[in-house]
Amino acid sequence: MSEDSGKRQDSQRGISRRNFLGTMGAGTLGVAVSGRAAPAQGAVAVASDGTQPVTLRINGRRVDLRVEPRWTLLDVLRDHLELVGTKLGCARGECGACTVLVDGQAQYACMTLALEAEGHEITTVEGLMHGEELGAVQQAFVEEDAFQCGYCTPGQVVAAEGLLRGNPNPDLAEIQEGMSGNLCRCGAYDHIFKAVRRAAQLKQLGTG
Amino acid sequence: MKHYLPDPDQIPGEAQPQELPPWGETRVVGRSLSRVDGYELVSGTAVYTLDLTLPDMLHAVIVRCPHAHARVVRVETSRAEAMPGVRAVLTASTPGAEIPWYFGDDGPTSRLFDSHCRYAGEEVAAVAAETVHQAWDAARAIEVEYEVLPFVIDEAEALEADAPAVHEGGNLTEQREFARGDVEAAFAEADVVLGGTFRTPCELHAPLETFVSVARWDGDRLTVWDSTQGVFARQQELARYFRLPLTSVRVICPYVGGGFGAKLSTGKYTVIAALAARMTARPVKLAVTREDSFLSEGNRPANTIRLKAAAMRDGTLTALEGEFLGSVGAYPSGAVSPYLLLALYDCANARAATTEVYTNAGRARAFRAPAFPPCAWALEQTIDALAEEIGMDPVEFRLKNLATVLQLRDDLPYTSIGLRECIIEGAREFGWESARSRPQQDGHLRRGVGMAAGMWAYPGEPRATVFVKLFADGSVNLNMGASDIGTGTKTVMAMVVAEELGVPLEQIQIEHADTGTTQYAPASGGSQTVVVSSPAVRAAAVDVKGQLLEIAAAELERPAEGLVLRDGQVVPIDDEGAAVPLAELRGLRQRQNIVGVGRRHPHPEGKIALPFCAQFADVEVNTLTGEVRVARLLAAHDSGRVMSYLTYENQVFGGMAMGIGFGLTEDRVLDSQTGKMVNHNWHDYKIPTAKDVPLEQTCVPIDPHDTECNTTGAKGLGEPAHIPTAAAIANAVYHATGVRVHDAPITAMQMVRLLAETRGD
Amino acid sequence: MLPQFDYVRPGSLSEAIEHGATDGAILHAGGIDLLGCLRDGVFTADKLVAIAHLAELRGIDETRDGGLRIGALTTLSEIAAHPLIGERYTVLSQGAGSAASPQLRNQGTIAGNLCQRPRCWYFRGDFHCLRKGGSMCYAVAGANQYHCIFGGDRCYIVHPSDTAPALVALDARVRIVGPSGQRVVPLDSFFVPPGQDIRRETILEPGDLVVEVLLPPPGMGLRSVYRKVRARGVWDFALAGAAAALTISDGRVTGGRLVLSGVAPIPWRAAEAERALAGSRLDAETIRRAAQACVADARPMTHNGYKVDLVRGVVEETLRSLA
């Protein structure tokens, strides 16, 4: 069994990788340095012009593909899996249009190598839908008109989802801080704040 | 508006007067309805140009000149051509690439790949490859030898005799003068004369979706999916570049991820994509990188404005004088405008001189109210200072001097002017008087309030054609050429159709922004979209209504005048119980559809319809660190009828957010040693974030019920929302601290120094 | 667009060290700074050595001496949200919480934040500057508004980190492991000023990696705070900032440190100010004296004179908040 499939099993058992590693973290340093504690079979080596098979978990689905070392998670989502809801804005972690959830936390897909996404649960804006129905955050964004051109919107929606998962009832200042990693050049911030508050209500009502 | 948008007065009008009476009470228009494309926007299913992949598509990238001024000596492409996946390399010597390049209506000023590179970022070569990674690898392998030339990036230096010439014939592009009355005498007789030199930053559009085109040829027919604000403008320009009839060029843009003016004119990337597609006989996508977009896809130029103004102690504004200097960048464009100075206030004696120059920097493009925010920055701070000097409240001083006619155009009357109400109502809602006299708290945080007024100058290009099609089941297709750049155009236009035809929004399908399938509309810029297209939509819907009621009148054996359309039914006014669903009309089933055609009527003669606004800011200044926090903003706008309050408010807040950037954080920086831009990314070029906008914002619409401007009563909103914000903030900063900041943006860097100087540190 | 590189995910820390010591290899943890630099061509990498999966580099634990151990891969979000850190080492919590954006804090690690390369726009841009092996510092005669007023020496970068000044203020140490074994180094001597070596910012040698940050137990009466001034509300580095960690007893400062961010190539200890504070009451006069002492040695450049005023102001405000 490879290390990667082991991680998948962990997440299937409901133990997140983060927690798993957290519990393993303390006091193991000496062992690791002095001996070869970690199994070598987990090792991966890919040449710059080669590709590596990876298994990603995206929106609850398993995806197998081969990636180059330099491909980012954003490259893979948009160019190889056609999940274009995750937007390309700057490709340098400066706009937030590519925000996805990694194990439930908002991160920029452009700053994550696809190889490094392995073993984590990735959620994109498409993954917030319930079939054809909008999720609570999406519904709230429509109700509050929390967008103009709409290009930053999927990233905003996913960031809001990440914020509310960590803090289901944020106050206005927490919303402002929580949504501060997503640029909106149209300047729909005010309505975005309202939408996040509305989304918190919808989630608490169990709607969407 | 020079170089940006067509002059409405130059457009031969159709002799078709305004026929429709103004709306009385509306049932749909004016309500706060969710956007018709909201689902697509939030679900990620809206496909923008950057999201598009066509079968067999190649990816192209551009090689750019790294020098501010250089000549291309040699381009070595052999290594790139041999790299994996490379299908085409384009340079100036590539057959077919010798395309002359136009900036506006004047003759060509450059070429697609010009060997004379006039700014850092100019296009030198391009590569098309199977993947975008391969294209970049190959682009990096292209070697270009340059002869580096002396450059000039400073506007004043560009005018010096020994300055490097950006173009043959020197760097002065245009000087203009405007005058009325006797300015000298007015200054001599005035009780108070003051002035100063103001400077505004070079501001970048930075739309979230970058500049991108996908081009495909079918024989001699070119189809371009383009992230553009106007498909018809793009179609015309592409037809010129490729010498094709208009019918052979189709431009499509279902969603555009922001533009703010930068996506009005054609960028070289679009033509390069089309050229590469023709060379390779494959579809080609070309997306300009974020960094490159900052270099080459437009900006609002820095302005230096020397202003002088005079008033009498009784509060009469007696003279205004301004000198404007700005750079268009390396190619023809517009840089400055004294319009606001000469139009906003009633002032018998006014004079302005403008100077525009070339420099070795990226070319200016239209940017949300071109040249107006800089002028507002200077004018509205000067007005504020004058008011203080004569001991009058700035609100009162402005109210005393409002223009009621357009002095710039021989005192042309306005169809409506709600500026007085904007200021009065805005001040009331804002709590101006109490905020103005609010005592300061102890400590280093000081509060202050300020306001600024504004107006916008473009009445719109009065031509657009719209089809509305009613299907046999009563559902509707709205077919219009206008782009929805995020302002809610689709939603607002569907509401107009719903208003006239009584069908629910969900029953209206929209085709738009496709030159192949929709009708002409001007580009969405200059705050003209609703102004120009909504009357055409209304006319088309009314055309359908007329035909429909004729059918219904025959079937119901009642006069058409006694019938109304409501909730998908034909309803006799005096017998609502006899209502008939549209789907049950035999005549409609017989015809299967009813097509209505609507055209925009000309603007009213002898009058002009323009929007006005007043904005109010409440700021907190940290006197230890110079940080300025905008605590509260209020905007009172006369943009005529509020078509949809949700999108109206959103756009107003968005304009103010951009104004916060203009006033507090944004500034393109060019390195004086190399002429290269050093902050061409979103970290170093700082647009406002969620933390930079106030949590308290208020939108106060002022509707003067204009029945003359057009048949929907709407005036423009997008530009005015951005015009006075920065100036209002600056006035509030002055009120808080006594420091008059002449140079935008008011960064902590500048403010902490000014505060220290004021203290005498 | 990223250029090509090999990628290695070693099976263990010792393998990571081996790989890291090879020519052209660079460690990859959160990746935020690294990928940005590669994308901009600031430097190249033949091989990325992934370490994000190494469990022993994670976790926040109390140490036997009453201090805290923070694993190198601990994210800034984890630090900012950690109750114990917020309570005992407020300055670090605030430093971590004021860095970058929420998403970047979710991904960026504490070690990465300490080891990030300078943000100087000439260094990051298409300029062959001294730090990249070129012959000139463009900031000297160029756009130097964001550059240093202390510690410049041919190169005028500022250290970009918000956690580093906090950690220096707290007298933290880092444990480094590498090909030549392991060592524990006070953070004070971890950073390399340009006068010492213009090509690097830390003492790390090839193959070295920071495995953990060690905080001493909080001193009696420790009160600490980080205040950062930036050009916009978030997602921005410090124009200037102050990290103060002072022990205060009966209203008098008994010890501690004051460290400045955004004004020097390394986290800048305001030693004169610390002396001015020692033994004094935190009253208005002491605070003014300390703030003034902070800038006594400032050497502003053509466009960053404001930083002198700003340091004075931000230090005054910071100390007032502790008074």
PDB file of N, CA and C in Angstrom, chain C residues 207-232:
ATOM      1  N   GLY C 207      20.738  22.220   2.464  1.00  0.00           N
ATOM      2  CA  GLY C 207      20.323  21.023   3.194  1.00  0.00           C
ATOM      3  C   GLY C 207      19.809  21.314   4.586  1.00  0.00           C
ATOM      4  N   ASP C 208      20.096  22.509   5.076  1.00  0.00           N
ATOM      5  CA  ASP C 208      19.581  22.883   6.398  1.00  0.00           C
ATOM      6  C   ASP C 208      18.086  23.129   6.327  1.00  0.00           C
ATOM      7  N   LEU C 209      17.396  22.738   7.384  1.00  0.00           N
ATOM      8  CA  LEU C 209      16.028  23.205   7.476  1.00  0.00           C
ATOM      9  C   LEU C 209      15.649  23.489   8.903  1.00  0.00           C
ATOM     10  N   VAL C 210      14.803  24.502   9.032  1.00  0.00           N
ATOM     11  CA  VAL C 210      14.261  24.837  10.343  1.00  0.00           C
ATOM     12  C   VAL C 210      13.222  23.782  10.668  1.00  0.00           C
ATOM     13  N   VAL C 211      13.370  23.100  11.802  1.00  0.00           N
ATOM     14  CA  VAL C 211      12.375  22.076  12.141  1.00  0.00           C
ATOM     15  C   VAL C 211      11.386  22.557  13.195  1.00  0.00           C
ATOM     16  N   GLU C 212      11.840  23.489  14.028  1.00  0.00           N
ATOM     17  CA  GLU C 212      10.888  23.988  15.025  1.00  0.00           C
ATOM     18  C   GLU C 212      11.347  25.326  15.568  1.00  0.00           C
ATOM     19  N   VAL C 213      10.373  26.040  16.081  1.00  0.00           N
ATOM     20  CA  VAL C 213      10.636  27.307  16.751  1.00  0.00           C
ATOM     21  C   VAL C 213      10.394  27.074  18.231  1.00  0.00           C
ATOM     22  N   LEU C 214      11.309  27.542  19.050  1.00  0.00           N
ATOM     23  CA  LEU C 214      11.199  27.308  20.490  1.00  0.00           C
ATOM     24  C   LEU C 214      11.030  28.631  21.215  1.00  0.00           C
ATOM     25  N   LEU C 215       9.948  28.711  21.974  1.00  0.00           N
ATOM     26  CA  LEU C 215       9.690  29.936  22.732  1.00  0.00           C
ATOM     27  C   LEU C 215      10.042  29.687  24.188  1.00  0.00           C
ATOM     28  N   PRO C 216      10.747  30.629  24.797  1.00  0.00           N
ATOM     29  CA  PRO C 216      11.022  30.480  26.216  1.00  0.00           C
ATOM     30  C   PRO C 216       9.743  30.693  27.021  1.00  0.00           C
ATOM     31  N   PRO C 217       9.716  30.235  28.249  1.00  0.00           N
ATOM     32  CA  PRO C 217       8.525  30.519  29.062  1.00  0.00           C
ATOM     33  C   PRO C 217       8.345  32.027  29.184  1.00  0.00           C
ATOM     34  N   PRO C 218       7.118  32.481  29.182  1.00  0.00           N
ATOM     35  CA  PRO C 218       6.902  33.924  29.278  1.00  0.00           C
ATOM     36  C   PRO C 218       7.410  34.451  30.610  1.00  0.00           C
ATOM     37  N   GLY C 219       8.140  35.541  30.563  1.00  0.00           N
ATOM     38  CA  GLY C 219       8.663  36.121  31.792  1.00  0.00           C
ATOM     39  C   GLY C 219       7.539  36.679  32.657  1.00  0.00           C
ATOM     40  N   MET C 220       7.853  36.886  33.925  1.00  0.00           N
ATOM     41  CA  MET C 220       6.863  37.450  34.835  1.00  0.00           C
ATOM     42  C   MET C 220       6.409  38.814  34.318  1.00  0.00           C
ATOM     43  N   GLY C 221       5.113  38.978  34.236  1.00  0.00           N
ATOM     44  CA  GLY C 221       4.586  40.277  33.818  1.00  0.00           C
ATOM     45  C   GLY C 221       4.791  40.588  32.353  1.00  0.00           C
ATOM     46  N   LEU C 222       4.966  39.545  31.554  1.00  0.00           N
ATOM     47  CA  LEU C 222       5.187  39.783  30.120  1.00  0.00           C
ATOM     48  C   LEU C 222       3.916  40.326  29.478  1.00  0.00           C
ATOM     49  N   ARG C 223       4.077  41.428  28.797  1.00  0.00           N
ATOM     50  CA  ARG C 223       2.966  41.941  27.987  1.00  0.00           C
ATOM     51  C   ARG C 223       3.547  42.207  26.611  1.00  0.00           C
ATOM     52  N   SER C 224       2.829  41.743  25.639  1.00  0.00           N
ATOM     53  CA  SER C 224       3.404  41.889  24.306  1.00  0.00           C
ATOM     54  C   SER C 224       2.340  42.275  23.285  1.00  0.00           C
ATOM     55  N   VAL C 225       2.789  42.945  22.243  1.00  0.00           N
ATOM     56  CA  VAL C 225       1.851  43.428  21.227  1.00  0.00           C
ATOM     57  C   VAL C 225       2.600  43.659  19.914  1.00  0.00           C
ATOM     58  N   TYR C 226       1.888  43.433  18.797  1.00  0.00           N
ATOM     59  CA  TYR C 226       2.451  43.764  17.480  1.00  0.00           C
ATOM     60  C   TYR C 226       1.527  44.737  16.787  1.00  0.00           C
ATOM     61  N   ARG C 227       2.104  45.789  16.313  1.00  0.00           N
ATOM     62  CA  ARG C 227       1.322  46.790  15.573  1.00  0.00           C
ATOM     63  C   ARG C 227       2.011  47.023  14.242  1.00  0.00           C
ATOM     64  N   LYS C 228       1.201  46.889  13.183  1.00  0.00           N
ATOM     65  CA  LYS C 228       1.753  46.940  11.832  1.00  0.00           C
ATOM     66  C   LYS C 228       1.051  48.032  11.044  1.00  0.00           C
ATOM     67  N   VAL C 229       1.815  48.872  10.382  1.00  0.00           N
ATOM     68  CA  VAL C 229       1.234  49.870   9.489  1.00  0.00           C
ATOM     69  C   VAL C 229       1.544  49.444   8.065  1.00  0.00           C
ATOM     70  N   ARG C 230       0.510  49.416   7.255  1.00  0.00           N
ATOM     71  CA  ARG C 230       0.704  48.984   5.866  1.00  0.00           C
ATOM     72  C   ARG C 230      -0.038  49.923   4.939  1.00  0.00           C
ATOM     73  N   ALA C 231       0.243  49.770   3.648  1.00  0.00           N
ATOM     74  CA  ALA C 231      -0.292  50.728   2.685  1.00  0.00           C
ATOM     75  C   ALA C 231      -1.759  50.475   2.371  1.00  0.00           C
ATOM     76  N   ARG C 232      -2.244  49.263   2.646  1.00  0.00           N
ATOM     77  CA  ARG C 232      -3.692  49.041   2.551  1.00  0.00           C
ATOM     78  C   ARG C 232      -4.112  48.130   3.693  1.00  0.00           C
TER      79      ARG C 232
END
